[in-house]
mmCIF file of C-alpha atoms in Angstrom:
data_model
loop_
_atom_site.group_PDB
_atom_site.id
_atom_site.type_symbol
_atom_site.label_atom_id
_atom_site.label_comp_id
_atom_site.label_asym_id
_atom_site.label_seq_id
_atom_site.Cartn_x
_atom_site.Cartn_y
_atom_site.Cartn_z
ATOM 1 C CA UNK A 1 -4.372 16.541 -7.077
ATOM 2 C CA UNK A 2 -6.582 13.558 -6.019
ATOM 3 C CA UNK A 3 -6.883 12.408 -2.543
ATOM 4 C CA UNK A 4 -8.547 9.390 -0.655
ATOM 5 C CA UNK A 5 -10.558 9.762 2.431
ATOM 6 C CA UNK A 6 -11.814 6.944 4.495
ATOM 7 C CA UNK A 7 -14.213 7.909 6.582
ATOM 8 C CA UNK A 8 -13.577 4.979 9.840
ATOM 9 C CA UNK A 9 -10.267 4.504 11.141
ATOM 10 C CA UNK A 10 -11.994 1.622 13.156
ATOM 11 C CA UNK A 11 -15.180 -0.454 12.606
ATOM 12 C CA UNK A 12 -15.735 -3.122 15.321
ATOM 13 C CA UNK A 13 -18.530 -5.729 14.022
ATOM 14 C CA UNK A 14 -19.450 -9.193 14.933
ATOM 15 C CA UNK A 15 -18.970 -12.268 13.168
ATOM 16 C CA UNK A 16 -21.176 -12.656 10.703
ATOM 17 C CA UNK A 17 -22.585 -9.280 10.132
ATOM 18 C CA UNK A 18 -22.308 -7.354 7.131
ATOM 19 C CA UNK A 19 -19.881 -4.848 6.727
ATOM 20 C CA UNK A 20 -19.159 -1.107 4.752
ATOM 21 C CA UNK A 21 -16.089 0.112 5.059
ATOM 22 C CA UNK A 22 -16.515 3.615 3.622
ATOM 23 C CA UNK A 23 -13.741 5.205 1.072
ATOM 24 C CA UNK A 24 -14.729 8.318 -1.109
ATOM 25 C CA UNK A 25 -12.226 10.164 -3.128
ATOM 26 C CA UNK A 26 -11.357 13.552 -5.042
ATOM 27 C CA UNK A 27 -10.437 13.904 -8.665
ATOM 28 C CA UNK A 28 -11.563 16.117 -11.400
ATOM 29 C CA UNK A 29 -10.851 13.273 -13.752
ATOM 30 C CA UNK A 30 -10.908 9.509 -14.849
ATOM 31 C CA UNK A 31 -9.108 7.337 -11.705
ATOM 32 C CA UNK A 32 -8.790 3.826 -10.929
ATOM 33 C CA UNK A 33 -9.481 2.515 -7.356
ATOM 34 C CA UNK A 34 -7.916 -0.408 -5.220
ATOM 35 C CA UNK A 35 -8.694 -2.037 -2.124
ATOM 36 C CA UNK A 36 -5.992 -4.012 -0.017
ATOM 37 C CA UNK A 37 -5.966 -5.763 3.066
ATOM 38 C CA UNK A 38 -3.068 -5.590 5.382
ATOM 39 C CA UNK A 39 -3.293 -8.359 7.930
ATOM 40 C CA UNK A 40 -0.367 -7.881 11.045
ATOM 41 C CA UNK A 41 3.108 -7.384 10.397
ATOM 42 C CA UNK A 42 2.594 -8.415 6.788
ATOM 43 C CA UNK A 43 2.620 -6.077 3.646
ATOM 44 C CA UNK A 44 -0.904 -5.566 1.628
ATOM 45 C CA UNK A 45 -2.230 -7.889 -0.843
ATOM 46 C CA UNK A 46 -4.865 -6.809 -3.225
ATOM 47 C CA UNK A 47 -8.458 -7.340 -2.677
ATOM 48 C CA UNK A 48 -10.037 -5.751 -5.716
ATOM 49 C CA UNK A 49 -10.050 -2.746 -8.181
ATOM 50 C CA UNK A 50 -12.167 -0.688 -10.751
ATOM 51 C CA UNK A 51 -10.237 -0.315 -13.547
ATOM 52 C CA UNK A 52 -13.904 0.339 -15.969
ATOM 53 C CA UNK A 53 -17.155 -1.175 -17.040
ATOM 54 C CA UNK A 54 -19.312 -2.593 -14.310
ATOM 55 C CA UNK A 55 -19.137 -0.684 -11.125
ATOM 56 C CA UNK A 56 -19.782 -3.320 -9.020
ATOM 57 C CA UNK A 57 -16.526 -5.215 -8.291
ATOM 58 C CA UNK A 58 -16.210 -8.568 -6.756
ATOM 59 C CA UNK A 59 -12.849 -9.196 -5.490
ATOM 60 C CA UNK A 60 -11.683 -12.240 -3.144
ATOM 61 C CA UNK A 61 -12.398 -13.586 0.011
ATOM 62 C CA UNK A 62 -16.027 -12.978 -0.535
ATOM 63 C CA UNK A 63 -15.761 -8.614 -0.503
ATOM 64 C CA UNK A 64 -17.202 -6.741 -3.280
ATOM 65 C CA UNK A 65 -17.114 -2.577 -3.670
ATOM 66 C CA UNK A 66 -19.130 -0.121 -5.956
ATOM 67 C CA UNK A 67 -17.812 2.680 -7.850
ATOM 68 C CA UNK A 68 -20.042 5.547 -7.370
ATOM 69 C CA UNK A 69 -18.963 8.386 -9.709
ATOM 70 C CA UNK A 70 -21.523 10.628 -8.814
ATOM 71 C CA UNK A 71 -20.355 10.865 -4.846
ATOM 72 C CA UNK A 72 -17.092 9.648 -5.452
ATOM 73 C CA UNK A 73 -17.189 6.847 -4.108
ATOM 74 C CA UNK A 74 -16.049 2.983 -3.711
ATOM 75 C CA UNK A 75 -17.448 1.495 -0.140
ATOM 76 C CA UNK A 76 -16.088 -2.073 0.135
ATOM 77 C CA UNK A 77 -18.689 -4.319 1.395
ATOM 78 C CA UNK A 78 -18.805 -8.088 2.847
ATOM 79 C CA UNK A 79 -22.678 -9.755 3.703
ATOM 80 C CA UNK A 80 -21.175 -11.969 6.548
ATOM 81 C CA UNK A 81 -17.696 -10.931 8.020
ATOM 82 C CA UNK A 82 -15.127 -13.724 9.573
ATOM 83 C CA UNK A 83 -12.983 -13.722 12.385
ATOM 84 C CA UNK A 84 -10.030 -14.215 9.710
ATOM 85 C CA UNK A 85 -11.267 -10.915 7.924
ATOM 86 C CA UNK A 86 -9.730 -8.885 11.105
ATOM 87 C CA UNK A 87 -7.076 -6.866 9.162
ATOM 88 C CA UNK A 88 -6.485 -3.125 8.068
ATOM 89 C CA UNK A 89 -7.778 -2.410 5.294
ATOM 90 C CA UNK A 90 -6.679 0.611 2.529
ATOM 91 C CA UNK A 91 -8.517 2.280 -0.235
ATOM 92 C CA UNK A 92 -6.385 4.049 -2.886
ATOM 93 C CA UNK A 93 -6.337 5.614 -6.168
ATOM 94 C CA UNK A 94 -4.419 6.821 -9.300
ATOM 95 C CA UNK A 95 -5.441 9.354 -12.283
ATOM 96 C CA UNK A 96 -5.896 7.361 -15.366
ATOM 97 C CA UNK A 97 -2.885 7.145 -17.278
ATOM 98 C CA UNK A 98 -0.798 8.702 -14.014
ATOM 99 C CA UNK A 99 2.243 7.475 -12.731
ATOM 100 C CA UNK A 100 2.236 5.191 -10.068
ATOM 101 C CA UNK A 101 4.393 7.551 -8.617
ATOM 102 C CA UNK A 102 1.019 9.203 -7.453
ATOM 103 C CA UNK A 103 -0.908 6.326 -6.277
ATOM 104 C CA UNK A 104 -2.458 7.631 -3.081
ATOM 105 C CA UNK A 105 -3.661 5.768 -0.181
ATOM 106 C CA UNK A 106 -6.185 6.536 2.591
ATOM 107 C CA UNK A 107 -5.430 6.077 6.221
ATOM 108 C CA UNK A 108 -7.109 2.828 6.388
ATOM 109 C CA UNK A 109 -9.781 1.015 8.211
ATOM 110 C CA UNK A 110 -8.942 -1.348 10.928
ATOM 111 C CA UNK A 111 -12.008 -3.757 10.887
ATOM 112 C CA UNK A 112 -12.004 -5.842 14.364
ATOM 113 C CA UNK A 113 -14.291 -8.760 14.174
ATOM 114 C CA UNK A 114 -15.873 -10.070 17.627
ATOM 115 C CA UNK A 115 -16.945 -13.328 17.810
ATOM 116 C CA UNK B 1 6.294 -19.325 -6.743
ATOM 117 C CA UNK B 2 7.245 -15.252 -7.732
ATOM 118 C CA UNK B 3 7.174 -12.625 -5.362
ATOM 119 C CA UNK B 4 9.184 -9.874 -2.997
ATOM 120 C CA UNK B 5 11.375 -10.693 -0.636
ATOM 121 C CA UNK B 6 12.433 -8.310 2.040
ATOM 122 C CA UNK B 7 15.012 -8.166 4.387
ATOM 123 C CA UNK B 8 15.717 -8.415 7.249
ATOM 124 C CA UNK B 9 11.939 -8.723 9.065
ATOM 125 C CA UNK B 10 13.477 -6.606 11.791
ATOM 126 C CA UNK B 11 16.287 -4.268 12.148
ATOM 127 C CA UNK B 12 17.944 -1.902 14.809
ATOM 128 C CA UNK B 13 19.586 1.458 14.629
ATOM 129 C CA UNK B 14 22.103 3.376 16.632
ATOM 130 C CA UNK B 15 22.433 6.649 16.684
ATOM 131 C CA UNK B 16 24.722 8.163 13.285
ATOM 132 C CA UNK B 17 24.263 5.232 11.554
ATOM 133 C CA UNK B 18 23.178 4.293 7.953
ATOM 134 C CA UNK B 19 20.882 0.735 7.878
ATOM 135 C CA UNK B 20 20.217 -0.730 4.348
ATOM 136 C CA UNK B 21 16.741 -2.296 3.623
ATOM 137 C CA UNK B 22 16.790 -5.251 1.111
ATOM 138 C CA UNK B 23 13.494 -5.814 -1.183
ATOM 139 C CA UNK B 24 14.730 -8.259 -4.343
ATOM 140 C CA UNK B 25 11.356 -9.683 -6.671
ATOM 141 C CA UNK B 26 11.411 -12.244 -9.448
ATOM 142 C CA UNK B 27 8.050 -10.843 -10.614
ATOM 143 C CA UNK B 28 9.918 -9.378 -14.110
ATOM 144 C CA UNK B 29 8.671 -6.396 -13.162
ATOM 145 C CA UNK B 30 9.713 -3.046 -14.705
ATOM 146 C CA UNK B 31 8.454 -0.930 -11.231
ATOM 147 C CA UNK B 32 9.603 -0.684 -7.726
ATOM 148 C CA UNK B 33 8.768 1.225 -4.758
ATOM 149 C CA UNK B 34 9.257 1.879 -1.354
ATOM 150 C CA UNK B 35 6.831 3.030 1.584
ATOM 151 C CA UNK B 36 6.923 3.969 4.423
ATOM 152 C CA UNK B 37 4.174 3.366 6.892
ATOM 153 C CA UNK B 38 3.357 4.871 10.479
ATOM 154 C CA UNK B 39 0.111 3.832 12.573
ATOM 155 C CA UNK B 40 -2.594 5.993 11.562
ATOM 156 C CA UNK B 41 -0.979 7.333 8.592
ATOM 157 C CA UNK B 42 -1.383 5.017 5.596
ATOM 158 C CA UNK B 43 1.559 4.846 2.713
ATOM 159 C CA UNK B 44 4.004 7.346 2.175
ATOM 160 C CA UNK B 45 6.107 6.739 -0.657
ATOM 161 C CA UNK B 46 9.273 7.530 -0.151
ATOM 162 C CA UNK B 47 10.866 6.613 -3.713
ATOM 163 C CA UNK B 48 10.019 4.790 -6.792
ATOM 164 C CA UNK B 49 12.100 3.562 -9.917
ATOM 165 C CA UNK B 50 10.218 2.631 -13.319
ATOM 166 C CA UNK B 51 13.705 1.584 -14.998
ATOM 167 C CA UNK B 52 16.843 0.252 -14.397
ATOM 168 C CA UNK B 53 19.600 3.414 -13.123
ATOM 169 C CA UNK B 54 16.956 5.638 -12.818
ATOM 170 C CA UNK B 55 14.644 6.537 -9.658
ATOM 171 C CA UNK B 56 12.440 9.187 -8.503
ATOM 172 C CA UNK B 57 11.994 11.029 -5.365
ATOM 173 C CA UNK B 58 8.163 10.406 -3.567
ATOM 174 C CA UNK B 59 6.849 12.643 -0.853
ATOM 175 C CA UNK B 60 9.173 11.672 2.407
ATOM 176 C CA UNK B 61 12.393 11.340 0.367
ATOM 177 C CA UNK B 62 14.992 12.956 2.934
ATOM 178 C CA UNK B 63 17.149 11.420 4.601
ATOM 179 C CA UNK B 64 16.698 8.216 2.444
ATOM 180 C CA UNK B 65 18.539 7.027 -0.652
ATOM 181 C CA UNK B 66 18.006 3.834 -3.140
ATOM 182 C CA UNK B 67 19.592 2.418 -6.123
ATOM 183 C CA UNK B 68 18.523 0.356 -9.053
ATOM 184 C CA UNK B 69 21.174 -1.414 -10.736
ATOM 185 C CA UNK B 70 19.151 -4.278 -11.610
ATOM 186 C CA UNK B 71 16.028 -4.884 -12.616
ATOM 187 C CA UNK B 72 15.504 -7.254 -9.407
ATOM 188 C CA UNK B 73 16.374 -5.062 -6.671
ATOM 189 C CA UNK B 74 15.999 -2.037 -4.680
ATOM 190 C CA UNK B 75 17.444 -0.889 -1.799
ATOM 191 C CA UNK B 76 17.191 1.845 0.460
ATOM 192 C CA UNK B 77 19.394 3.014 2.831
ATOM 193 C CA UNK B 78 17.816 4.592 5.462
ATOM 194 C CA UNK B 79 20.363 7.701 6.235
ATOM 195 C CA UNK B 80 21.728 9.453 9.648
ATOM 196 C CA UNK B 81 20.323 12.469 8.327
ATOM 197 C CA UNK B 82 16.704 10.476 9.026
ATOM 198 C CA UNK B 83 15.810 11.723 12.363
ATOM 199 C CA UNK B 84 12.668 9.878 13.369
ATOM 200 C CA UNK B 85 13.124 6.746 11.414
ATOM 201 C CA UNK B 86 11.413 4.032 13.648
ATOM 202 C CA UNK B 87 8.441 2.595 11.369
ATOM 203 C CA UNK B 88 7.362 -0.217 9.000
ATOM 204 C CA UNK B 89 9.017 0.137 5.593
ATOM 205 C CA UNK B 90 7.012 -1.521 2.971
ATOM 206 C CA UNK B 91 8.390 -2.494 -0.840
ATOM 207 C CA UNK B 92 6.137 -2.982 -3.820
ATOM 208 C CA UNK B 93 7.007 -3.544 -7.716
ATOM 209 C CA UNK B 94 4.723 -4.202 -10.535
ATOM 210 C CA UNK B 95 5.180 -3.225 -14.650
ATOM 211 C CA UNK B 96 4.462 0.367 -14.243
ATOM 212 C CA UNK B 97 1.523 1.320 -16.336
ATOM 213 C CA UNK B 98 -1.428 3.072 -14.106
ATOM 214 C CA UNK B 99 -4.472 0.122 -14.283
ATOM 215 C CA UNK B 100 -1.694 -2.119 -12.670
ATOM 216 C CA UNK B 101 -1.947 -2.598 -8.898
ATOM 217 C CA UNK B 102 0.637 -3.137 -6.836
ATOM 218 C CA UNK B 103 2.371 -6.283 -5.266
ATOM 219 C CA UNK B 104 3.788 -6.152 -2.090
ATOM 220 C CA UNK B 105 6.586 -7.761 0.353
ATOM 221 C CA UNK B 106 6.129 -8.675 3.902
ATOM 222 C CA UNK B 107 8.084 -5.339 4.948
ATOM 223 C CA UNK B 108 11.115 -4.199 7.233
ATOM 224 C CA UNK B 109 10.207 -2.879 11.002
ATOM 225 C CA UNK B 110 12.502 -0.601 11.843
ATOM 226 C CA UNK B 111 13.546 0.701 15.348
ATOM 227 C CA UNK B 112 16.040 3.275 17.228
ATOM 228 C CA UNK B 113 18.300 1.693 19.697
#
């Protein structure tokens, strides 16, 4: 069975410094990835996924991620982080052609931005 | 403009009794599911329906129970039989198929009196 691993449960930056927020993952076969953003109280709303062909995503609010098949990987990145980007944020994954039934999610990151 | 609505934002137990969790979307979408999320923990699904009168248990399933009798909506009734129940249920739908991510509602907190 695949699993998700992110490897911060907190990363404190300040404003305008880049960010990685780490997420590597276990499968034996194809997946697709997914990050969301959860800001307080609210439910998660999709930031980007790999679904195929380039493995560099870009996805809103100015974050991009690379898939990394070799290490299993898809870090989500940002060059210059906000105040408004202080949310939790969750990688997750599901076997291509799975059911959504088995879409796993890490533990998530909760990125803190200082100003 | 389409989306999930849950209700209520915040809800209250006693002791011995059942609570129902509303989560209604006008997405058209074939999928629904429910989460439920602790601090720390991530997602849990608890259950998910890909059709209408039919439904599927997820990881956490007992001492909850849903329905699907329309397309629309899916409840879940959070049972007595759920001993530690306080946390922040989360509902998501979308058409099914695997490359599809998920859309989300603004969730249900939860708490024992």
């Amino acid at each position: 069975a695949q699993s998700v691993t992110q490897l911060d449960s907190q990363v404190p930056v300040f404003e305008e410094a880049p960010v990685e927020l780490r997420c590597n993952y276990s499968s034996s076969v194809s997946v697709y990835l997914f990050w969301y953003v959860q800001y307080p109280n609210q439910g998660l709303q999709l930031l980007l996924k790999y679904l195929s062909g380039s493995t560099l995503v870009k996805g809103i609010n100015g974050f991009e991620a690379e898939f990394n098949k070799s290490q299993t990987s898809f870090h989500l990145r940002k060059p210059s982080v906000h105040i408004s980007d202080t949310a939790e944020y969750f990688c997750a994954v599901i076997l291509y052609g799975g059911s959504q039934g088995n879409l796993i999610f890490g533990k998530g990151t909760k990125l803190s931005v200082k100003p | 403009d389409g989306g999930i609505t849950q209700s209520p934002k915040y809800l209250f137990r006693k002791e011995g009794q059942n609570v129902t969790l509303s989560c209604e979307q006008n997405l058209n979408h074939d999928a629904m599911y429910w989460y439920r999320q602790d601090p720390g923990q991530g997602l849990r699904l608890i259950y998910y329906s890909q059709i209408v009168n039919d439904f599927q248990k997820g990881d956490i399933a007992e001492g909850y129970s849903v329905s699907r009798e329309k397309k629309e909506s899916f409840p879940l009734t959070v049972t007595s039989a759920q001993k530690n129940p306080t946390a922040f249920y989360l509902c998501a739908s979308n058409h099914g198929q695997s490359n599809q991510p998920q859309h989300f509602g603004d969730g249900t907190r939860l708490s024992i009196l």
